[in-house]
């Protein structure tokens, strides 16, 4: 019985000891420490905790060392690769090869296009030969190519396609092309030219403009000065005939009137338009000034002022003095007229003032 009670007490103490951590619990609730049990419990706890802590420390250190070693090795490997390994050469892809092939084919095509073909060379040679033929044709006299071109334009007009006029134009073109080879105009050629240019009196506006432009160029380039068998009297006759032809086209539109003014000024500047022909030229320009539009009036006013200057500058000989006298007298008569709106009268007064102010010496000579 006692032994059983001791066994139960020891068992209870053991359980209590495990629960109380080495303290002895009595039945009265007083806890008395047992030194041996406390020491044994402490040693066991220290030993157990030490082992756990050591394992934990070992695991932590091993993981830390491993991570540090891995990072160090990776950084070293990276540095080593960056220092030693050169950058890998990129192999050209298929797209790049395709682009290169396309560029090369385009360059080849451009090179082929840049190379002149045989047909192109043949065309260039033909154009050059045509230009050389025209140059050789117009090498005799200046402006010949323009005059020939004007005659060809006359051929294309309705009036130029008529049977009689077509034959005359063919003859005139043959004569003009012969001038490039060193030929000279004949009196009969001049008659044919004036007959063709008379289209300004009977033709339409397009034919009149081309014919008047041809007259201006023929006179400006002095084609009638080198006529075979011609002299000053012949040139005066040609000038008078051409003035009559040009004056007959004064009733056209603004384009025709501008060409009339330009052709008449070229004729007066030529020096072979005198006396009655000179007065007709000046009267025609004044009529264009009175009847024309604003732009045409400005051109006509400037042109007749230049005509007066040309005539007064030639007053140093008998013929020139007579022309100057006739021009001044005509302007004085025009300034005394009271008909119309007075524009012609004002123009005449301005021209007289200009002549007296700029050509005073001409009025004091014995000729005038």
Tab-separated table of C-alpha atoms in Angstrom:
chain	number	residue	atom	x	y	z
A	1	UNK	CA	0.000	0.000	0.000
A	2	UNK	CA	2.738	2.398	0.977
A	3	UNK	CA	4.744	1.416	-2.040
A	4	UNK	CA	1.785	2.126	-4.275
A	5	UNK	CA	1.321	5.538	-2.688
A	6	UNK	CA	5.004	6.336	-3.173
A	7	UNK	CA	4.767	5.336	-6.769
A	8	UNK	CA	1.732	7.555	-7.310
A	9	UNK	CA	3.496	10.424	-5.532
A	10	UNK	CA	6.596	10.073	-7.652
A	11	UNK	CA	4.523	9.904	-10.785
A	12	UNK	CA	2.650	13.017	-9.724
A	13	UNK	CA	5.892	14.779	-8.939
A	14	UNK	CA	7.344	13.874	-12.291
A	15	UNK	CA	4.314	15.240	-14.073
A	16	UNK	CA	4.371	18.313	-11.897
A	17	UNK	CA	8.059	18.755	-12.505
A	18	UNK	CA	7.634	18.604	-16.216
A	19	UNK	CA	4.854	21.177	-15.994
A	20	UNK	CA	6.428	23.430	-13.394
A	21	UNK	CA	9.871	23.586	-14.961
A	22	UNK	CA	11.844	22.153	-12.000
A	23	UNK	CA	9.842	23.640	-9.149
A	24	UNK	CA	8.330	21.358	-6.481
A	25	UNK	CA	4.690	21.986	-5.770
A	26	UNK	CA	3.267	21.055	-2.450
A	27	UNK	CA	-0.275	20.419	-1.610
A	28	UNK	CA	-0.590	23.698	0.182
A	29	UNK	CA	0.249	25.603	-2.976
A	30	UNK	CA	3.793	26.575	-1.880
A	31	UNK	CA	6.392	26.024	-4.498
A	32	UNK	CA	9.799	25.099	-3.247
A	33	UNK	CA	12.682	24.987	-5.669
A	34	UNK	CA	14.714	21.816	-5.924
A	35	UNK	CA	18.306	22.788	-6.850
A	36	UNK	CA	19.202	19.514	-8.468
A	37	UNK	CA	16.059	19.480	-10.524
A	38	UNK	CA	16.503	23.104	-11.522
A	39	UNK	CA	20.084	22.445	-12.579
A	40	UNK	CA	19.108	19.356	-14.485
A	41	UNK	CA	16.230	21.153	-16.154
A	42	UNK	CA	18.408	24.146	-16.995
A	43	UNK	CA	21.132	21.972	-18.489
A	44	UNK	CA	18.626	20.062	-20.530
A	45	UNK	CA	16.991	23.296	-21.727
A	46	UNK	CA	20.329	24.901	-22.506
A	47	UNK	CA	21.512	21.850	-24.343
A	48	UNK	CA	18.342	21.605	-26.344
A	49	UNK	CA	18.194	25.335	-27.154
A	50	UNK	CA	21.881	25.449	-27.968
A	51	UNK	CA	21.576	22.688	-30.454
A	52	UNK	CA	18.572	24.361	-32.105
A	53	UNK	CA	20.320	27.727	-32.160
A	54	UNK	CA	23.501	26.216	-33.542
A	55	UNK	CA	21.600	24.456	-36.279
A	56	UNK	CA	19.766	27.666	-37.087
A	57	UNK	CA	23.022	29.623	-37.114
A	58	UNK	CA	24.676	27.023	-39.311
A	59	UNK	CA	21.797	27.056	-41.727
A	60	UNK	CA	21.773	30.874	-41.839
A	61	UNK	CA	25.520	31.075	-42.307
A	62	UNK	CA	25.523	28.400	-44.949
A	63	UNK	CA	22.709	30.071	-46.890
A	64	UNK	CA	24.372	33.470	-46.521
A	65	UNK	CA	27.720	32.135	-47.623
A	66	UNK	CA	26.118	30.372	-50.520
A	67	UNK	CA	24.252	33.472	-51.662
A	68	UNK	CA	27.335	35.643	-51.198
A	69	UNK	CA	29.461	33.135	-53.063
A	70	UNK	CA	26.913	32.938	-55.855
A	71	UNK	CA	26.696	36.731	-56.135
A	72	UNK	CA	30.469	37.065	-56.063
A	73	UNK	CA	30.933	34.404	-58.687
A	74	UNK	CA	28.217	35.866	-60.884
A	75	UNK	CA	29.696	39.364	-60.599
A	76	UNK	CA	33.157	38.025	-61.299
A	77	UNK	CA	31.866	36.068	-64.268
A	78	UNK	CA	30.068	39.128	-65.577
A	79	UNK	CA	33.132	41.310	-65.192
A	80	UNK	CA	35.267	38.681	-66.803
A	81	UNK	CA	32.905	38.328	-69.713
A	82	UNK	CA	32.693	42.114	-70.111
A	83	UNK	CA	36.470	42.432	-70.177
A	84	UNK	CA	37.452	39.463	-72.271
A	85	UNK	CA	34.598	38.530	-74.564
A	86	UNK	CA	34.154	40.849	-77.579
A	87	UNK	CA	30.641	41.739	-78.673
A	88	UNK	CA	29.159	39.092	-80.802
A	89	UNK	CA	28.807	40.016	-84.447
A	90	UNK	CA	25.211	40.163	-85.543
A	91	UNK	CA	24.589	38.044	-88.533
A	92	UNK	CA	22.550	39.772	-91.240
A	93	UNK	CA	19.017	38.629	-91.241
A	94	UNK	CA	17.039	37.681	-94.300
A	95	UNK	CA	15.246	41.044	-94.247
A	96	UNK	CA	18.562	42.882	-94.291
A	97	UNK	CA	19.821	40.759	-97.170
A	98	UNK	CA	16.577	41.444	-99.040
A	99	UNK	CA	16.938	45.201	-98.499
A	100	UNK	CA	20.564	45.103	-99.668
A	101	UNK	CA	19.567	43.181	-102.755
A	102	UNK	CA	16.754	45.674	-103.455
A	103	UNK	CA	19.128	48.645	-103.066
A	104	UNK	CA	21.689	47.060	-105.335
A	105	UNK	CA	19.024	46.312	-107.945
A	106	UNK	CA	17.764	49.892	-107.757
A	107	UNK	CA	21.295	51.238	-108.163
A	108	UNK	CA	21.773	48.962	-111.138
A	109	UNK	CA	18.530	50.165	-112.708
A	110	UNK	CA	19.499	53.814	-112.084
A	111	UNK	CA	22.869	53.191	-113.661
A	112	UNK	CA	21.160	51.636	-116.657
A	113	UNK	CA	18.759	54.559	-116.916
A	114	UNK	CA	21.640	57.026	-116.649
A	115	UNK	CA	23.428	55.395	-119.548
A	116	UNK	CA	22.152	56.896	-122.800
A	117	UNK	CA	20.689	54.359	-125.105
A	118	UNK	CA	21.336	54.207	-128.821
A	119	UNK	CA	17.882	55.611	-129.558
A	120	UNK	CA	18.482	58.554	-127.232
A	121	UNK	CA	21.850	59.229	-128.848
A	122	UNK	CA	20.230	59.117	-132.256
A	123	UNK	CA	17.515	61.582	-131.195
A	124	UNK	CA	20.101	63.910	-129.650
A	125	UNK	CA	22.188	63.818	-132.809
A	126	UNK	CA	19.096	64.559	-134.898
A	127	UNK	CA	18.145	67.516	-132.721
A	128	UNK	CA	21.710	68.820	-132.794
A	129	UNK	CA	21.876	68.492	-136.556
A	130	UNK	CA	18.538	70.263	-136.903
A	131	UNK	CA	19.773	73.068	-134.651
A	132	UNK	CA	23.029	73.287	-136.581
A	133	UNK	CA	21.105	73.515	-139.846
A	134	UNK	CA	18.994	76.345	-138.489
A	135	UNK	CA	22.063	78.057	-137.085
A	136	UNK	CA	23.867	77.826	-140.388
A	137	UNK	CA	20.746	79.124	-142.144
A	138	UNK	CA	20.482	82.130	-139.826
A	139	UNK	CA	24.196	82.802	-139.633
A	140	UNK	CA	24.106	85.299	-142.503
A	141	UNK	CA	22.002	88.014	-140.902
A	142	UNK	CA	20.920	88.683	-137.305
A	143	UNK	CA	17.371	87.781	-136.353
A	144	UNK	CA	16.814	85.718	-139.489
A	145	UNK	CA	15.559	82.712	-137.557
A	146	UNK	CA	12.826	84.847	-135.958
A	147	UNK	CA	11.725	86.242	-139.294
A	148	UNK	CA	11.585	82.772	-140.860
A	149	UNK	CA	9.580	81.547	-137.881
A	150	UNK	CA	7.151	84.459	-138.321
A	151	UNK	CA	6.678	83.620	-141.991
A	152	UNK	CA	5.990	79.998	-141.094
A	153	UNK	CA	3.337	81.207	-138.646
A	154	UNK	CA	1.779	83.230	-141.461
A	155	UNK	CA	1.575	80.056	-143.502
A	156	UNK	CA	-0.489	78.461	-140.742
A	157	UNK	CA	-3.111	81.245	-140.733
A	158	UNK	CA	-6.325	81.139	-142.728
A	159	UNK	CA	-5.172	83.928	-145.033
A	160	UNK	CA	-1.798	82.261	-145.565
A	161	UNK	CA	-3.427	79.034	-146.748
A	162	UNK	CA	-4.995	80.692	-149.750
A	163	UNK	CA	-3.594	79.631	-153.086
A	164	UNK	CA	-2.066	82.936	-154.159
A	165	UNK	CA	-0.720	83.838	-150.737
A	166	UNK	CA	0.658	80.334	-150.177
A	167	UNK	CA	2.763	80.587	-153.311
A	168	UNK	CA	4.083	84.009	-152.311
A	169	UNK	CA	4.965	82.776	-148.827
A	170	UNK	CA	6.855	79.806	-150.271
A	171	UNK	CA	8.855	82.162	-152.443
A	172	UNK	CA	9.607	84.531	-149.554
A	173	UNK	CA	10.683	81.654	-147.282
A	174	UNK	CA	13.021	80.393	-150.006
A	175	UNK	CA	14.560	83.854	-150.318
A	176	UNK	CA	15.004	84.238	-146.565
A	177	UNK	CA	16.608	80.806	-146.202
A	178	UNK	CA	18.981	81.746	-149.006
A	179	UNK	CA	20.129	84.777	-147.022
A	180	UNK	CA	21.730	82.434	-144.493
A	181	UNK	CA	24.088	81.169	-147.191
A	182	UNK	CA	25.344	84.665	-147.956
A	183	UNK	CA	22.694	85.739	-150.479
A	184	UNK	CA	21.273	89.242	-150.873
A	185	UNK	CA	17.786	90.563	-151.302
A	186	UNK	CA	16.743	91.612	-154.776
A	187	UNK	CA	14.287	94.375	-155.577
A	188	UNK	CA	11.758	91.787	-156.645
A	189	UNK	CA	12.230	90.006	-153.324
A	190	UNK	CA	11.418	93.215	-151.480
A	191	UNK	CA	8.245	93.605	-153.531
A	192	UNK	CA	7.268	90.033	-152.633
A	193	UNK	CA	7.949	90.697	-148.952
A	194	UNK	CA	5.801	93.823	-148.912
A	195	UNK	CA	3.049	91.954	-150.748
A	196	UNK	CA	3.070	89.210	-148.106
A	197	UNK	CA	3.180	91.703	-145.266
A	198	UNK	CA	0.144	93.487	-146.664
A	199	UNK	CA	-1.867	90.794	-144.900
A	200	UNK	CA	-2.130	93.298	-142.042
A	201	UNK	CA	-4.693	95.224	-144.133
A	202	UNK	CA	-6.884	92.283	-145.169
A	203	UNK	CA	-6.142	89.526	-142.690
A	204	UNK	CA	-7.422	88.743	-139.230
A	205	UNK	CA	-5.959	89.816	-135.932
A	206	UNK	CA	-3.543	86.856	-135.618
A	207	UNK	CA	-2.147	87.319	-139.129
A	208	UNK	CA	-1.887	91.082	-138.606
A	209	UNK	CA	0.083	90.703	-135.372
A	210	UNK	CA	2.567	88.279	-136.969
A	211	UNK	CA	2.984	90.438	-140.102
A	212	UNK	CA	3.514	93.619	-138.066
A	213	UNK	CA	6.077	91.874	-135.893
A	214	UNK	CA	7.877	90.735	-139.058
A	215	UNK	CA	7.976	94.318	-140.368
A	216	UNK	CA	9.450	95.539	-137.099
A	217	UNK	CA	12.197	92.904	-137.184
A	218	UNK	CA	13.033	93.407	-140.850
A	219	UNK	CA	13.420	97.145	-140.321
A	220	UNK	CA	15.203	96.905	-136.963
A	221	UNK	CA	17.809	94.488	-138.325
A	222	UNK	CA	18.303	96.665	-141.432
A	223	UNK	CA	17.444	93.994	-144.008
A	224	UNK	CA	16.476	96.622	-146.598
A	225	UNK	CA	19.795	98.447	-146.379
A	226	UNK	CA	21.656	95.722	-148.270
A	227	UNK	CA	19.340	95.246	-151.205
A	228	UNK	CA	21.137	94.606	-154.456
A	229	UNK	CA	20.775	97.670	-156.669
A	230	UNK	CA	19.224	99.688	-153.852
A	231	UNK	CA	20.117	103.214	-152.711
A	232	UNK	CA	18.811	105.877	-150.303
A	233	UNK	CA	15.911	106.773	-152.601
A	234	UNK	CA	14.956	103.114	-152.843
A	235	UNK	CA	15.019	102.818	-149.037
A	236	UNK	CA	12.855	105.940	-148.715
A	237	UNK	CA	10.352	104.381	-151.097
A	238	UNK	CA	10.347	101.136	-149.141
A	239	UNK	CA	9.866	103.067	-145.908
A	240	UNK	CA	6.890	104.982	-147.323
A	241	UNK	CA	5.262	101.785	-148.603
A	242	UNK	CA	5.705	100.031	-145.292
A	243	UNK	CA	4.233	102.999	-143.390
A	244	UNK	CA	1.131	102.814	-145.561
A	245	UNK	CA	0.860	99.075	-144.946
A	246	UNK	CA	1.199	99.469	-141.166
A	247	UNK	CA	-1.179	102.417	-140.986
A	248	UNK	CA	-3.826	100.344	-142.747
A	249	UNK	CA	-3.988	97.979	-139.752
A	250	UNK	CA	-4.622	100.658	-137.138
A	251	UNK	CA	-8.316	99.747	-136.760
A	252	UNK	CA	-7.618	96.391	-135.037
A	253	UNK	CA	-7.766	95.470	-131.373
A	254	UNK	CA	-5.342	96.403	-128.620
A	255	UNK	CA	-2.813	93.704	-129.593
A	256	UNK	CA	-2.790	94.908	-133.198
A	257	UNK	CA	-2.537	98.566	-132.159
A	258	UNK	CA	0.460	97.871	-129.912
A	259	UNK	CA	2.236	96.146	-132.801
A	260	UNK	CA	1.334	99.070	-135.088
A	261	UNK	CA	2.965	101.524	-132.688
A	262	UNK	CA	6.104	99.399	-132.387
A	263	UNK	CA	6.430	98.923	-136.158
A	264	UNK	CA	5.976	102.645	-136.843
A	265	UNK	CA	8.597	103.597	-134.289
A	266	UNK	CA	11.046	101.146	-135.878
A	267	UNK	CA	10.367	102.731	-139.276
A	268	UNK	CA	10.857	106.306	-138.011
A	269	UNK	CA	14.069	105.304	-136.216
A	270	UNK	CA	15.331	103.674	-139.416
A	271	UNK	CA	15.880	107.113	-140.959
A	272	UNK	CA	14.180	106.477	-144.320
A	273	UNK	CA	10.698	107.645	-143.376
A	274	UNK	CA	10.469	111.298	-144.361
A	275	UNK	CA	8.026	114.113	-145.004
A	276	UNK	CA	4.575	112.743	-145.853
A	277	UNK	CA	5.385	109.244	-144.591
A	278	UNK	CA	6.693	110.708	-141.339
A	279	UNK	CA	3.547	112.745	-140.799
A	280	UNK	CA	1.400	109.679	-141.535
A	281	UNK	CA	3.354	107.654	-138.954
A	282	UNK	CA	2.971	110.332	-136.272
A	283	UNK	CA	-0.730	110.842	-137.056
A	284	UNK	CA	-1.375	107.092	-136.785
A	285	UNK	CA	0.268	106.891	-133.366
A	286	UNK	CA	-1.737	109.899	-132.149
A	287	UNK	CA	-4.923	108.208	-133.389
A	288	UNK	CA	-4.016	105.080	-131.410
A	289	UNK	CA	-3.485	107.286	-128.360
A	290	UNK	CA	-6.917	108.860	-128.722
A	291	UNK	CA	-8.884	105.680	-129.518
A	292	UNK	CA	-6.952	103.049	-127.558
A	293	UNK	CA	-7.354	101.752	-124.052
A	294	UNK	CA	-5.428	102.854	-121.000
A	295	UNK	CA	-2.428	100.578	-121.586
A	296	UNK	CA	-2.338	101.324	-125.295
A	297	UNK	CA	-2.560	105.071	-124.625
A	298	UNK	CA	0.489	104.934	-122.381
A	299	UNK	CA	2.500	103.078	-125.024
A	300	UNK	CA	1.372	105.429	-127.795
A	301	UNK	CA	2.168	108.557	-125.766
A	302	UNK	CA	5.694	107.361	-124.976
A	303	UNK	CA	6.271	106.268	-128.579
A	304	UNK	CA	5.247	109.552	-130.199
A	305	UNK	CA	7.448	111.424	-127.705
A	306	UNK	CA	10.409	109.278	-128.788
A	307	UNK	CA	9.538	109.946	-132.428
A	308	UNK	CA	9.735	113.693	-131.832
A	309	UNK	CA	13.142	113.269	-130.154
A	310	UNK	CA	14.444	111.240	-133.118
A	311	UNK	CA	13.184	113.768	-135.662
A	312	UNK	CA	14.544	116.792	-133.771
A	313	UNK	CA	17.944	115.101	-133.302
A	314	UNK	CA	18.268	114.820	-137.116
A	315	UNK	CA	17.698	118.523	-137.765
A	316	UNK	CA	21.344	119.151	-138.638
A	317	UNK	CA	20.961	118.733	-142.416
A	318	UNK	CA	18.497	119.819	-145.069
A	319	UNK	CA	16.394	116.650	-145.065
A	320	UNK	CA	16.372	116.383	-141.301
A	321	UNK	CA	15.522	120.076	-140.883
A	322	UNK	CA	12.576	119.730	-143.255
A	323	UNK	CA	11.275	116.738	-141.298
A	324	UNK	CA	11.639	118.659	-138.015
A	325	UNK	CA	9.821	121.654	-139.460
A	326	UNK	CA	6.950	119.512	-140.741
A	327	UNK	CA	6.656	117.703	-137.408
A	328	UNK	CA	6.584	120.935	-135.357
A	329	UNK	CA	4.026	122.502	-137.706
A	330	UNK	CA	1.777	119.441	-137.474
A	331	UNK	CA	1.940	119.539	-133.671
A	332	UNK	CA	1.087	123.243	-133.642
A	333	UNK	CA	-1.984	122.661	-135.821
A	334	UNK	CA	-3.059	119.779	-133.595
A	335	UNK	CA	-2.661	121.928	-130.468
A	336	UNK	CA	-4.998	124.574	-131.947
A	337	UNK	CA	-7.849	122.149	-132.610
A	338	UNK	CA	-10.799	122.152	-130.228
A	339	UNK	CA	-12.617	119.026	-131.377
A	340	UNK	CA	-12.893	115.853	-129.367
A	341	UNK	CA	-12.247	115.560	-125.658
A	342	UNK	CA	-9.002	117.540	-125.804
A	343	UNK	CA	-6.617	114.601	-125.236
A	344	UNK	CA	-4.957	115.030	-128.624
A	345	UNK	CA	-4.585	118.757	-127.980
A	346	UNK	CA	-2.960	118.177	-124.580
A	347	UNK	CA	-0.644	115.594	-126.100
A	348	UNK	CA	0.441	118.051	-128.819
A	349	UNK	CA	1.126	120.801	-126.286
A	350	UNK	CA	3.242	118.455	-124.163
A	351	UNK	CA	5.224	117.364	-127.227
A	352	UNK	CA	5.888	120.999	-128.204
A	353	UNK	CA	7.056	121.820	-124.711
A	354	UNK	CA	9.366	118.801	-124.807
A	355	UNK	CA	10.820	119.788	-128.202
A	356	UNK	CA	11.442	123.396	-127.100
A	357	UNK	CA	13.009	122.330	-123.820
A	358	UNK	CA	15.264	119.536	-125.069
A	359	UNK	CA	16.064	120.649	-128.629
A	360	UNK	CA	16.381	124.427	-128.376
A	361	UNK	CA	19.447	124.472	-130.622
A	362	UNK	CA	17.453	122.960	-133.496
A	363	UNK	CA	15.198	126.032	-133.628
A	364	UNK	CA	18.148	128.417	-133.964
A	365	UNK	CA	19.834	126.756	-136.897
A	366	UNK	CA	19.628	128.120	-140.400
A	367	UNK	CA	17.955	124.935	-141.615
A	368	UNK	CA	14.894	125.297	-139.377
